[in-house]
Coordinates of C-alpha atoms and ligand atoms in Angstrom, one line a residue:
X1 CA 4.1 42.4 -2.1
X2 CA 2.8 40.2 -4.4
X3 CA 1.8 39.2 -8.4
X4 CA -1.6 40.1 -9.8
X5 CA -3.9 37.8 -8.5
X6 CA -6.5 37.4 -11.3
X7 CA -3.9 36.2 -13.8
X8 CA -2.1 33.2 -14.3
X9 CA 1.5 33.8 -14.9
X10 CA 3.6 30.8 -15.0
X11 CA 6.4 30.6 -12.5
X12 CA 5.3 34.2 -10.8
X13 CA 3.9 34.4 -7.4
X14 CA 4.0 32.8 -3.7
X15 CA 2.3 30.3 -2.4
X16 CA 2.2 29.1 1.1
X17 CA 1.3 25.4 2.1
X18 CA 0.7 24.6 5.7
X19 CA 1.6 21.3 6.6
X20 CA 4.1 19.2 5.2
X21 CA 2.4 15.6 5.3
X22 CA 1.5 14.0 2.5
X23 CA -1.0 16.5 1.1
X24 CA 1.0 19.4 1.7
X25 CA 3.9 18.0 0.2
X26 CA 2.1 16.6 -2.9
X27 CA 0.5 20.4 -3.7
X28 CA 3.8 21.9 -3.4
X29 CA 4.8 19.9 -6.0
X30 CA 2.4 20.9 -8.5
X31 CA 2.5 24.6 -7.5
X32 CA 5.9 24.7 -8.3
X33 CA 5.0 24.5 -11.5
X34 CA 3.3 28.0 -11.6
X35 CA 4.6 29.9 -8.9
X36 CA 7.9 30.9 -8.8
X37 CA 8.2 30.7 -4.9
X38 CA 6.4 27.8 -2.9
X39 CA 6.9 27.7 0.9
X40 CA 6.0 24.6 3.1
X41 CA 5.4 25.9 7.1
X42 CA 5.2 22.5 9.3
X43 CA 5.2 23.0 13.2
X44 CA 7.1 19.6 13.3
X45 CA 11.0 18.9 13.0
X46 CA 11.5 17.8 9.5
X47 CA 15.1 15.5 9.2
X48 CA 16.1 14.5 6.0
X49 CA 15.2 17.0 3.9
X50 CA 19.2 17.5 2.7
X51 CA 20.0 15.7 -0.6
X52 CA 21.7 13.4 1.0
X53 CA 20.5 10.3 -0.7
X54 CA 20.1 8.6 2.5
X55 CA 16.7 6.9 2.9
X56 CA 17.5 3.8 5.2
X57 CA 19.6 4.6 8.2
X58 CA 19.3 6.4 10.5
X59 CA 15.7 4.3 11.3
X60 CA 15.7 3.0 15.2
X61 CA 13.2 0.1 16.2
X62 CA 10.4 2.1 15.8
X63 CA 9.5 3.9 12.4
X64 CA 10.0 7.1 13.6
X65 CA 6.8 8.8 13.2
X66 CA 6.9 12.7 13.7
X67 CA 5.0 14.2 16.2
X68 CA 2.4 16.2 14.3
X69 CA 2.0 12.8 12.4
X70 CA 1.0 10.4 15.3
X71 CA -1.2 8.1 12.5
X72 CA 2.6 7.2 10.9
X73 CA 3.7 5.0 13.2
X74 CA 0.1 2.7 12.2
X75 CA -0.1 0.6 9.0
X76 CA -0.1 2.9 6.3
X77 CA -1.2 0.8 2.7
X78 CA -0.4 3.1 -0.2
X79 CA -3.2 2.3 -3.1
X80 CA -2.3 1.5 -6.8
X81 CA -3.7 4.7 -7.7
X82 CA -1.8 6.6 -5.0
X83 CA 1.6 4.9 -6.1
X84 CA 1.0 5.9 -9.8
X85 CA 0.3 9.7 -9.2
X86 CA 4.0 9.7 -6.9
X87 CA 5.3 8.4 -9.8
X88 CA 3.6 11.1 -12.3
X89 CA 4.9 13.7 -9.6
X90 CA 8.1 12.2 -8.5
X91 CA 9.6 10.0 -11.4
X92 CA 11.8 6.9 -9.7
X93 CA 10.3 7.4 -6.3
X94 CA 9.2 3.6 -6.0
X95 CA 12.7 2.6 -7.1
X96 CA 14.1 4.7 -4.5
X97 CA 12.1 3.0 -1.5
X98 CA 12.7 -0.5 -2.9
X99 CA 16.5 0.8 -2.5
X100 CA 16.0 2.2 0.8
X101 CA 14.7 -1.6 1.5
X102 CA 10.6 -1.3 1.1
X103 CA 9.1 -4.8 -0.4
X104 CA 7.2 -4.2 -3.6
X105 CA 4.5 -7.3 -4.2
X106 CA 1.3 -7.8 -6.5
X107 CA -1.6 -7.2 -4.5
X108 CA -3.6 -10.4 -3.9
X109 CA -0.8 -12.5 -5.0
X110 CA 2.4 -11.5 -2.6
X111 CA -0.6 -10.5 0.6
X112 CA -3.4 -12.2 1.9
X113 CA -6.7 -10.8 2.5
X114 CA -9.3 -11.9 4.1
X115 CA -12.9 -10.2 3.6
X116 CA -15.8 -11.6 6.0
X117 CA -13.5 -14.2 7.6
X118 CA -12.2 -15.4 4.3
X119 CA -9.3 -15.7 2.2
X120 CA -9.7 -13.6 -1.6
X121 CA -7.4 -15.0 -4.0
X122 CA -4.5 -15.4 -4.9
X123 CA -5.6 -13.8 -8.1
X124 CA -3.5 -11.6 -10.3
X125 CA -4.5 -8.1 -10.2
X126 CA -1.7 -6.2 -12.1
X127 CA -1.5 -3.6 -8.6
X128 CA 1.9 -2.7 -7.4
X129 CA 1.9 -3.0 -2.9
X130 CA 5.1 -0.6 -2.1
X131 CA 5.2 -1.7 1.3
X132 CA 7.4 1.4 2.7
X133 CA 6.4 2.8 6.1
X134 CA 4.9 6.0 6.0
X135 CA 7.7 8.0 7.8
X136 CA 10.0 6.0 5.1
X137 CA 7.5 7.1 2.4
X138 CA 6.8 10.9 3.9
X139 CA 11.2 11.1 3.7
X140 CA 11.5 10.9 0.8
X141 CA 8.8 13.0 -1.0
X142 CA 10.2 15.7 1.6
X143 CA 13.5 15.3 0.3
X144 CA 12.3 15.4 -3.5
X145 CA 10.2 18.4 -2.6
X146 CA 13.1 20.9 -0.7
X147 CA 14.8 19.9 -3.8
X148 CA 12.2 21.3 -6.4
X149 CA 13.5 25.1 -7.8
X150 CA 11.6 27.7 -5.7
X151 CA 10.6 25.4 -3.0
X152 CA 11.5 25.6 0.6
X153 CA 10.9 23.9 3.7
X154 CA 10.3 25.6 7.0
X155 CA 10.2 23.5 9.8
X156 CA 9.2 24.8 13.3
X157 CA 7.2 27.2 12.2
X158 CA 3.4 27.1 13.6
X159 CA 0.5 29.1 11.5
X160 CA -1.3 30.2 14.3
X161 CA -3.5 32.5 12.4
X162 CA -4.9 33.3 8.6
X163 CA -4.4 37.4 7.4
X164 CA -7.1 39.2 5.3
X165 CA -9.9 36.6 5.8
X166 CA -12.3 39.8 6.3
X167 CA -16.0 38.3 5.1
X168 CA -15.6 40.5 2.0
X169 CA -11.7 39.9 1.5
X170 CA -8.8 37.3 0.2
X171 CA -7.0 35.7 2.7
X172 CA -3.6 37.0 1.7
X173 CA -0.9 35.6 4.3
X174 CA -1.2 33.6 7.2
X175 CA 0.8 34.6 10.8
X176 CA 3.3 32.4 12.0
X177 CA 5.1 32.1 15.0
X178 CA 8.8 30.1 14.5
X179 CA 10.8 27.8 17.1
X180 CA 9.2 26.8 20.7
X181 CA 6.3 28.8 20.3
X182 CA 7.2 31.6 22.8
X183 CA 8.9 34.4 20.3
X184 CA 7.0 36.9 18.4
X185 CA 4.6 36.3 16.0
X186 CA 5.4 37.2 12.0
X187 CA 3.3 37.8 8.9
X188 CA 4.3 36.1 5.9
X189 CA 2.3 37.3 2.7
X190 CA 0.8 35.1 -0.1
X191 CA -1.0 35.1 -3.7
X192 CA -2.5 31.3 -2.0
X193 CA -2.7 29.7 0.9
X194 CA -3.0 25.7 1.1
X195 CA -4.0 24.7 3.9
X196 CA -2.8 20.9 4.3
X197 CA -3.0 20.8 8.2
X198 CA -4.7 18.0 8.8
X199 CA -7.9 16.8 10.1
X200 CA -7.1 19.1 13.2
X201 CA -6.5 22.5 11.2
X202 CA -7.7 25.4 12.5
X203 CA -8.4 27.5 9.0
X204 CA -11.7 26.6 9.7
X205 CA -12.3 28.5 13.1
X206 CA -10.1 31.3 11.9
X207 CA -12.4 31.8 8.9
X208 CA -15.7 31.4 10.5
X209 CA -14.5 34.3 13.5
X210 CA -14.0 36.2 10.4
X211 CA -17.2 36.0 9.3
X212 CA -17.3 33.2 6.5
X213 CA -19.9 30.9 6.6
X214 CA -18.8 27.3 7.8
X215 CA -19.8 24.7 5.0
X216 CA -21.6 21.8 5.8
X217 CA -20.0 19.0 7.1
X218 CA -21.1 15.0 7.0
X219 CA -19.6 13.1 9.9
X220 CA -20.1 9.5 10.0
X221 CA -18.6 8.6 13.6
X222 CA -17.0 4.9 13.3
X223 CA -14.9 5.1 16.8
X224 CA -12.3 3.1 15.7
X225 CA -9.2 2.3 17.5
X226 CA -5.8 1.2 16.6
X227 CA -3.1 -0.4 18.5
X228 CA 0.5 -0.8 16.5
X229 CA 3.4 -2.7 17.3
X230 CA 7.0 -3.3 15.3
X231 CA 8.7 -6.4 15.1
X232 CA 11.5 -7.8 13.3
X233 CA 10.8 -10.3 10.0
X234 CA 12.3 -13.5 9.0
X235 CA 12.0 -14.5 5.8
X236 CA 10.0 -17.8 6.9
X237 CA 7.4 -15.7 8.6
X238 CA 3.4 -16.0 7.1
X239 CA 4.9 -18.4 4.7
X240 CA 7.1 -15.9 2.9
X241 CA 3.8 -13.7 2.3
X242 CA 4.6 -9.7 2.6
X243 CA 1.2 -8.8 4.0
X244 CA -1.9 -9.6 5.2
X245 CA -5.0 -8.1 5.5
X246 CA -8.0 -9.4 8.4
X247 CA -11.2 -7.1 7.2
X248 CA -13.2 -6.4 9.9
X249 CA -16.6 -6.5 8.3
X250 CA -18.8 -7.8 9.1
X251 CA -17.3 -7.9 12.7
X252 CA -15.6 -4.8 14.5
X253 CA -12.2 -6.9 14.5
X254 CA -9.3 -6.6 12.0
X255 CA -6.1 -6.4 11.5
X256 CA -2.9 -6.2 9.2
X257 CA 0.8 -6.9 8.7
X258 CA 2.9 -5.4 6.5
X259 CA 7.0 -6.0 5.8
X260 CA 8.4 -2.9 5.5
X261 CA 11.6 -1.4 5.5
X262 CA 14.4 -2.7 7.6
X263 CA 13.5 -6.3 7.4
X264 CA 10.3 -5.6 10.0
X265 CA 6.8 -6.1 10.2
X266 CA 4.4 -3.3 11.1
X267 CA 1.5 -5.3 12.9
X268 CA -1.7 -3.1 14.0
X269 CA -4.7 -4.0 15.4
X270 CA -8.1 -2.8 14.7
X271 CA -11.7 -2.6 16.3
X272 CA -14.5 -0.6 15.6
X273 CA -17.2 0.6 17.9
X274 CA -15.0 0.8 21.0
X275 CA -14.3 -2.5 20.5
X276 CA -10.4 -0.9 20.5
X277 CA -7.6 -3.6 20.9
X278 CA -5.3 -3.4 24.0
X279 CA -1.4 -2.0 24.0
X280 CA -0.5 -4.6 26.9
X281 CA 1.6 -7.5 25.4
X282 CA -1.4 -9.8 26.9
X283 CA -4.1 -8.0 25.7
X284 CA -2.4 -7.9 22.2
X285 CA -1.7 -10.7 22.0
X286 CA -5.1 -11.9 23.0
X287 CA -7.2 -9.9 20.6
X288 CA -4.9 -10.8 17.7
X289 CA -6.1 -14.2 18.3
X290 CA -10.0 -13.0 18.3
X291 CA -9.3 -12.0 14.9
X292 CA -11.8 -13.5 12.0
X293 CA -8.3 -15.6 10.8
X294 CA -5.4 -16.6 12.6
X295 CA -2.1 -15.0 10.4
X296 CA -1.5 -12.1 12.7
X297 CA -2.1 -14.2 15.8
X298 CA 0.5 -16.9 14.2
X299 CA 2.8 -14.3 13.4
X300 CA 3.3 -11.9 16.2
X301 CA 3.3 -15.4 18.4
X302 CA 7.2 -16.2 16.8
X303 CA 8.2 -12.7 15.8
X304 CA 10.3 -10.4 18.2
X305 CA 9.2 -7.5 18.8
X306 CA 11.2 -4.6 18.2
X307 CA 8.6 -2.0 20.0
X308 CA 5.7 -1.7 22.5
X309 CA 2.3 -1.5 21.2
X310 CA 1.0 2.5 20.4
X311 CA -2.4 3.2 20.8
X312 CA -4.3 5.7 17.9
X313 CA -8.0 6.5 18.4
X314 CA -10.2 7.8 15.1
X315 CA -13.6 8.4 16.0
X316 CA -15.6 9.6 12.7
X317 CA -15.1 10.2 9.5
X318 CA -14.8 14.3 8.4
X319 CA -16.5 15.6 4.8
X320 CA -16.4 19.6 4.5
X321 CA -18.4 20.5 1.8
X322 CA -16.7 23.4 0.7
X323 CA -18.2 22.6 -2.9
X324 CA -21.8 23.8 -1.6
X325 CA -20.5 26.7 -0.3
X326 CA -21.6 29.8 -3.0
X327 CA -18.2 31.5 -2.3
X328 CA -15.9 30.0 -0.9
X329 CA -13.4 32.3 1.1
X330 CA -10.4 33.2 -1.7
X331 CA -7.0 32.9 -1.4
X332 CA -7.3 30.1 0.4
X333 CA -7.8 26.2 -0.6
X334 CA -8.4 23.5 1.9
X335 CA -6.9 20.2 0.7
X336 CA -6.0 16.4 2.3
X337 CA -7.6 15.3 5.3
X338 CA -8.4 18.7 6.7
X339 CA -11.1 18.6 3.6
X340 CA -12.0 15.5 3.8
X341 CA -10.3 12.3 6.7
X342 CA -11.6 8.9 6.0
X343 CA -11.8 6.0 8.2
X344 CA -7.9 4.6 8.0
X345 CA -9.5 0.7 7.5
X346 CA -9.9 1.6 3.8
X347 CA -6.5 3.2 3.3
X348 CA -7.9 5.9 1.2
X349 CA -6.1 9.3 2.3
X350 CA -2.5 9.2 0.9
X351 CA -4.1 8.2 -2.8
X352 CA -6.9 10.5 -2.5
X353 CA -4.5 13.7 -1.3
X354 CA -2.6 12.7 -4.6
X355 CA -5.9 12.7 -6.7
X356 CA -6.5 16.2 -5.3
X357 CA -2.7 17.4 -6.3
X358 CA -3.7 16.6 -9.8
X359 CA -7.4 18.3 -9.5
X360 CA -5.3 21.8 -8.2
X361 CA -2.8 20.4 -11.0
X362 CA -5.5 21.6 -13.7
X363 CA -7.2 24.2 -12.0
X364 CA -4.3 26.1 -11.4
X365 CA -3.8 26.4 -15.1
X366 CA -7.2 28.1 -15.1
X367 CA -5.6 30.9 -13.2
X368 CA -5.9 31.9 -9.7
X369 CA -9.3 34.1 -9.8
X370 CA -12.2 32.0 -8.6
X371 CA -9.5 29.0 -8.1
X372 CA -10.6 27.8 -4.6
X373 CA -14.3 27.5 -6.3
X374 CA -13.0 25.6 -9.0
X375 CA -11.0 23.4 -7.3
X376 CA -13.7 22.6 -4.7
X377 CA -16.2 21.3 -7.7
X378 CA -14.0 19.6 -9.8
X379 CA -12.5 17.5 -6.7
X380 CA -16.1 16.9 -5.3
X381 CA -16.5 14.0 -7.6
X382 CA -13.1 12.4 -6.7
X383 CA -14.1 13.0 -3.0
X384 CA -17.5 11.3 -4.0
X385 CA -16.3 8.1 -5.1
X386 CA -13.6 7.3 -1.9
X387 CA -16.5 8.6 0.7
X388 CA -19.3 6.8 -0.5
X389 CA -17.2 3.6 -0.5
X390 CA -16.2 4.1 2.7
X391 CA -19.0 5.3 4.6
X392 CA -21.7 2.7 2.5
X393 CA -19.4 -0.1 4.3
X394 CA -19.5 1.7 7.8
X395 CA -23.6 2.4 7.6
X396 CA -23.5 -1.1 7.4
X397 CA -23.4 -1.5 10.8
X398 CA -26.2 -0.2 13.0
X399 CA -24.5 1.5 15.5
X400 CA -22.4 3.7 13.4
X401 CA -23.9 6.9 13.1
X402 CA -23.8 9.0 10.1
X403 CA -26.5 9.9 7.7
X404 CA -28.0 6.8 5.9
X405 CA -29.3 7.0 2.2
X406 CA -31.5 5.0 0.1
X407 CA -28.0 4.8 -2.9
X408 CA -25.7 4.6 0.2
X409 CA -27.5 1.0 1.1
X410 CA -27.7 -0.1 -2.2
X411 CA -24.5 0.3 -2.9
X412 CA -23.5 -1.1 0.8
X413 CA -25.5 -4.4 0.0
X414 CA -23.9 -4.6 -3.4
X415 CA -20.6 -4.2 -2.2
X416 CA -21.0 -6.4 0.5
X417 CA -22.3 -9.3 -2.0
X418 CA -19.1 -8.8 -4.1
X419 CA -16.9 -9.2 -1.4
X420 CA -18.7 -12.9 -0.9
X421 CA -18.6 -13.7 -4.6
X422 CA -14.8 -12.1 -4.9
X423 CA -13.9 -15.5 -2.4
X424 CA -15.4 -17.6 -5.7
X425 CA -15.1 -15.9 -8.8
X426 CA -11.5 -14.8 -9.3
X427 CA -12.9 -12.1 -11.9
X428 CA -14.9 -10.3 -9.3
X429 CA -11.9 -10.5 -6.9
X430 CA -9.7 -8.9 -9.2
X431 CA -12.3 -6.4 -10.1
X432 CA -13.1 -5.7 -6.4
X433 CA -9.8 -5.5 -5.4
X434 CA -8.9 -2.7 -8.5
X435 CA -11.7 -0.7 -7.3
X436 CA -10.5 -0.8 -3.7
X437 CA -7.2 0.4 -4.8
X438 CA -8.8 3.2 -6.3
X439 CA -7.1 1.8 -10.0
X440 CA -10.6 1.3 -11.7
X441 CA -14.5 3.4 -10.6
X442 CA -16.4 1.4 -8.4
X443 CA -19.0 1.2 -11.7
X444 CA -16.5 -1.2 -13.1
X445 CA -18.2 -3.8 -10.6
X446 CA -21.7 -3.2 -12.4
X447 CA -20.6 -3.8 -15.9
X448 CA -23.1 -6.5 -17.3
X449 CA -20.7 -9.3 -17.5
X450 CA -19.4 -8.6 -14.2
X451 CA -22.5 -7.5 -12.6
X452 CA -24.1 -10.7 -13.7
X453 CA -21.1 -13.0 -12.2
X454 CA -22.0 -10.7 -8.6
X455 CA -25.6 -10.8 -8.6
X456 CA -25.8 -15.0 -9.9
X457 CA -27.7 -17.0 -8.2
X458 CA -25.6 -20.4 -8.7
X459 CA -22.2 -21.0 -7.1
X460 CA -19.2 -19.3 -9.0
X461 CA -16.3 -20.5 -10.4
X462 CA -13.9 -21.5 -7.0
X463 CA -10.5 -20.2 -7.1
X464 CA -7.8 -22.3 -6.7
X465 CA -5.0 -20.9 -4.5
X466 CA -1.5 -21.6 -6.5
X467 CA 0.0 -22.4 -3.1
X468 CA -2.3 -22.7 -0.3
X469 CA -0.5 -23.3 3.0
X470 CA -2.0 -25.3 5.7
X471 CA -3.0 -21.9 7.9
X472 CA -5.0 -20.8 4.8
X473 CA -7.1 -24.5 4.5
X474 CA -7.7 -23.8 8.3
X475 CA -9.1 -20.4 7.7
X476 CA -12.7 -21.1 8.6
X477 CA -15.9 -19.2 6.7
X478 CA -17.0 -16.8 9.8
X479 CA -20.0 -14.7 10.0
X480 CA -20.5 -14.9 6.4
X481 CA -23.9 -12.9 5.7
X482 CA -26.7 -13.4 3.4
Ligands
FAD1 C1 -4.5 5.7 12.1 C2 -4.4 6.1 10.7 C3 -4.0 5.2 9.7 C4 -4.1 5.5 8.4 N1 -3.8 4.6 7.4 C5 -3.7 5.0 6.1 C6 -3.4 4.0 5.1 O1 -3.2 2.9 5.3 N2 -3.4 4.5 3.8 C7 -3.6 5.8 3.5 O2 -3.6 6.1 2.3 N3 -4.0 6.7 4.4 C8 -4.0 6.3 5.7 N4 -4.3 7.2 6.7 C9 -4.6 8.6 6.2 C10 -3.4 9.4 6.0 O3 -2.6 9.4 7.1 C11 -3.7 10.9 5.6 O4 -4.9 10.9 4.8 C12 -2.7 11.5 4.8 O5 -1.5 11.5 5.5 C13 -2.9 12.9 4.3 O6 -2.9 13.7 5.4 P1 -2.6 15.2 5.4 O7 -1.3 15.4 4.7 O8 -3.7 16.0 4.9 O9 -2.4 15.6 6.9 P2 -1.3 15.0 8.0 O10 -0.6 13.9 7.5 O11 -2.0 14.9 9.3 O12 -0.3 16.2 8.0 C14 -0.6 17.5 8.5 C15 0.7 18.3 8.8 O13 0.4 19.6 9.2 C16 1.2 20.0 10.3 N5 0.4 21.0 11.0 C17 -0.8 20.9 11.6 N6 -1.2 22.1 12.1 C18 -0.2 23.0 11.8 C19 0.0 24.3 12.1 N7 -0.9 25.0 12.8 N8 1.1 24.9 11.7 C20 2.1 24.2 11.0 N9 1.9 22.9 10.7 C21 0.8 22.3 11.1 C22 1.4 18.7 11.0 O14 2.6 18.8 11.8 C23 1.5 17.7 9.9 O15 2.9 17.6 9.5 C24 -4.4 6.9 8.0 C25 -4.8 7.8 9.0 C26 -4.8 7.4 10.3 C27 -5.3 8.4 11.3

């Protein structure tokens, strides 16, 4: 069958990725770099994946999110730090969705975004927005990836099963079962396994029937829903702003807008808590208008829309700790959200499946003996900074349940202080924001000079907008905390 497992052979061996979302996609990539055969199983259709250059056409009104994808057809933000690791991996991708008609603006100086009912900025932050939908974004590194030697794609194919996962053995395949579903199943052998399913993959239950121990899992259940509607831009619209951003602490309301592709805005609707916003045109409408600021509500009110309103519900937040496990299962690495699925309001998951392509990157170069070990503990820490982020903001409200620690509200409080200062002091926004976009560590907001602008006692330097439009003077201070 196969190569010698324990050595590292450059460009020798097979590797099989289930899933080709983002994650999957992304650690194909970097395994074609050191095996010489990388196949990607998705149970999905998967158009586009010809080099036919074609990015743009072919889009109806919707965005045309795949079926095993339902989250793409919801605001998808792509991070700073996210956007420069596609570029590491996928040189002139960014120029390629600008071409395919995705807006490109500075974070906090092209989009508003409004943090405890109030505007941040404008304030340059040197971050790159590449405002491309996700199923715009998802085409293209498909295409790039079926185009990388020794990669193929194989679309309609399910994994319904993991081979030699024996409590004592490698996994060394996984069984698949190709076209509707109803045909015979088939084994297909590999020296690794990548299991980029998604926050519903199943390696999990397949590896605990075979005896492996589960590892231990933080939840922190938000029960957040969406609601997403398209509709078609005019360069007036939100005063020639790209996107905007309602924040829904300390509230359960929020929202965003982004232009994308196709001269159209994706408009979704957030609420935490079961407080989940309504698909009817009414009810849309309605809660848009609840919001903490009224951009969304003033925009969807002269936009067309282009499609209904499609509902998504999220209900916790997923961390398996695969590092604490004492040996993890080999021959098999779990990666993207089916390791670890944030709460979408802090538009972690795209940039953080990149960060892990790079942490299997390095370890791969270690060999592929102990490798699922390896990568687990070296891309803890990564995991560590988005999660605690995250899940200090969420703990923040009572209701949310998760487990709370001591540096958890610390670093909630903190956080939350920044955020009111960042409306101020145009140094802590830009800091804040950097962090947020996963471009600087979230210690970069306790450096002494920047620590002591958060944690002043006096009133901080106001930032002056450069153009402030009459909707932004209106914006009114709301729940702000202490
Ligand atoms: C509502 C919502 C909004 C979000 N917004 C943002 C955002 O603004 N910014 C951001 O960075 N992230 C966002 N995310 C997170 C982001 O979507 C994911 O983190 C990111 O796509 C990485 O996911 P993935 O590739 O691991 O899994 P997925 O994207 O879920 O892909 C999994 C793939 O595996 C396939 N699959 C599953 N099971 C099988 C099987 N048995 N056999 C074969 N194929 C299978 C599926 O068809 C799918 O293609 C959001 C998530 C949600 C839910």
């Amino acid at each position: 069958m196969t190569s010698d497992r324990s050595t590292s052979t450059p460009h020798s061996g097979h590797a099989v990725v289930l899933g080709a979302g983002i994650a999957g996609l992304l650690a194909a990539r970097v395994l074609s770099e050191s095996f010489d055969r990388v196949s990607v199983l998705d149970r999905d259709d998967l158009p586009g994946t010809g080099d036919t250059g074609d990015l743009g056409s072919g889009l109806g009104a919707g965005l045309g999110a795949r079926r095993g994808v339902p989250q793409a057809g919801h605001l998808h933000a792509l991070m700073d730090r996210g956007r420069e690791i596609l570029e590491e991996l996928h040189p002139g991708l960014v120029t390629r969705l600008v071409a395919a008609g995705a807006p490109t603006s500075e974070a906090l100086v092209g989009g508003r975004w409004y943090l405890q009912g109030r505007r941040v900025g404008p304030v340059s932050t040197g971050l790159t927005s590449v405002l491309a939908s996700r199923p715009l974004l998802e085409r293209e590194l498909r295409r790039r990836t079926a185009a990388l030697p020794g990669v193929r794609l194989l679309p309609r194919t399910a994994v319904i099963g993991l081979v030699g996962v024996g409590a004592d053995e490698s996994v060394t395949g996984v069984r698949i079962r190709a076209g509707a579903g109803d045909g015979a199943s088939t084994v297909l052998a590999a020296d690794l396994v990548v299991d980029a399913s998604g926050r519903n993959s199943r390696s999990l239950d397949w590896l605990a029937a075979a005896g492996h121990p589960a590892p231990p899992t933080s939840r922190v259940t938000v029960d957040l829903g969406y609601a997403s509607r398209i509709y078609q831009r005019r360069p007036e619209h939100l005063g020639g702003d790209l996107s905007v951003i309602i924040s829904t602490t300390p509230g359960l309301r929020g929202g965003g807008a982004a232009a994308v592709e196709g001269d159209r805005w994706i408009v979704t609707l957030a609420g935490l808590l079961g407080e989940h916003p309504p698909t009817d045109d009414d009810g849309f409408r309605a809660f848009a208008r609840r919001l903490p600021a009224p951009d969304i509500a003033d925009l969807i009110g002269t936009a067309t829309p282009l499609t209904d309103a499609v509902p998504y519900r999220f209900r916790e937040s997923v961390r398996r700790h695969f590092e604490a496990v004492r040996r993890p299962p080999d021959g098999i690495v779990v990666i993207g959200d089916a390791l670890c699925s944030f709460n979408p309001l802090y538009a972690q998951g795209m940039t953080v499946a990149a960060q892990q392509a790079l942490v299997l990157r390095d370890c791969l170069s270690g060999g592929l003996r102990g490798l699922p070990g390896r990568f687990y503990r070296a891309v803890g820490p990564v995991l560590d900074v988005a999660w605690d982020m995250a899940t200090s903001s969420d703990l923040r409200y009572p209701a949310v349940a998760g487990r709370r620690t001591l540096r958890g509200r610390v670093t909630g409080s903190y956080a939350a202080r920044a955020q009111r200062r960042a409306h101020r002091d145009p140094a802590v926004a830009r800091t804040l924001m950097r962090v947020v976009h996963l471009a600087e560590p979230p210690t970069a907001l306790l450096r002494p000079a920047l620590a002591a602008r958060v944690l002043a006692p006096g009133a901080p330097r106001a930032i002056t907008p450069a153009a402030p439009t009459v909707r932004d003077r209106l914006a009114v201070p709301h729940h702000e905390q202490s």
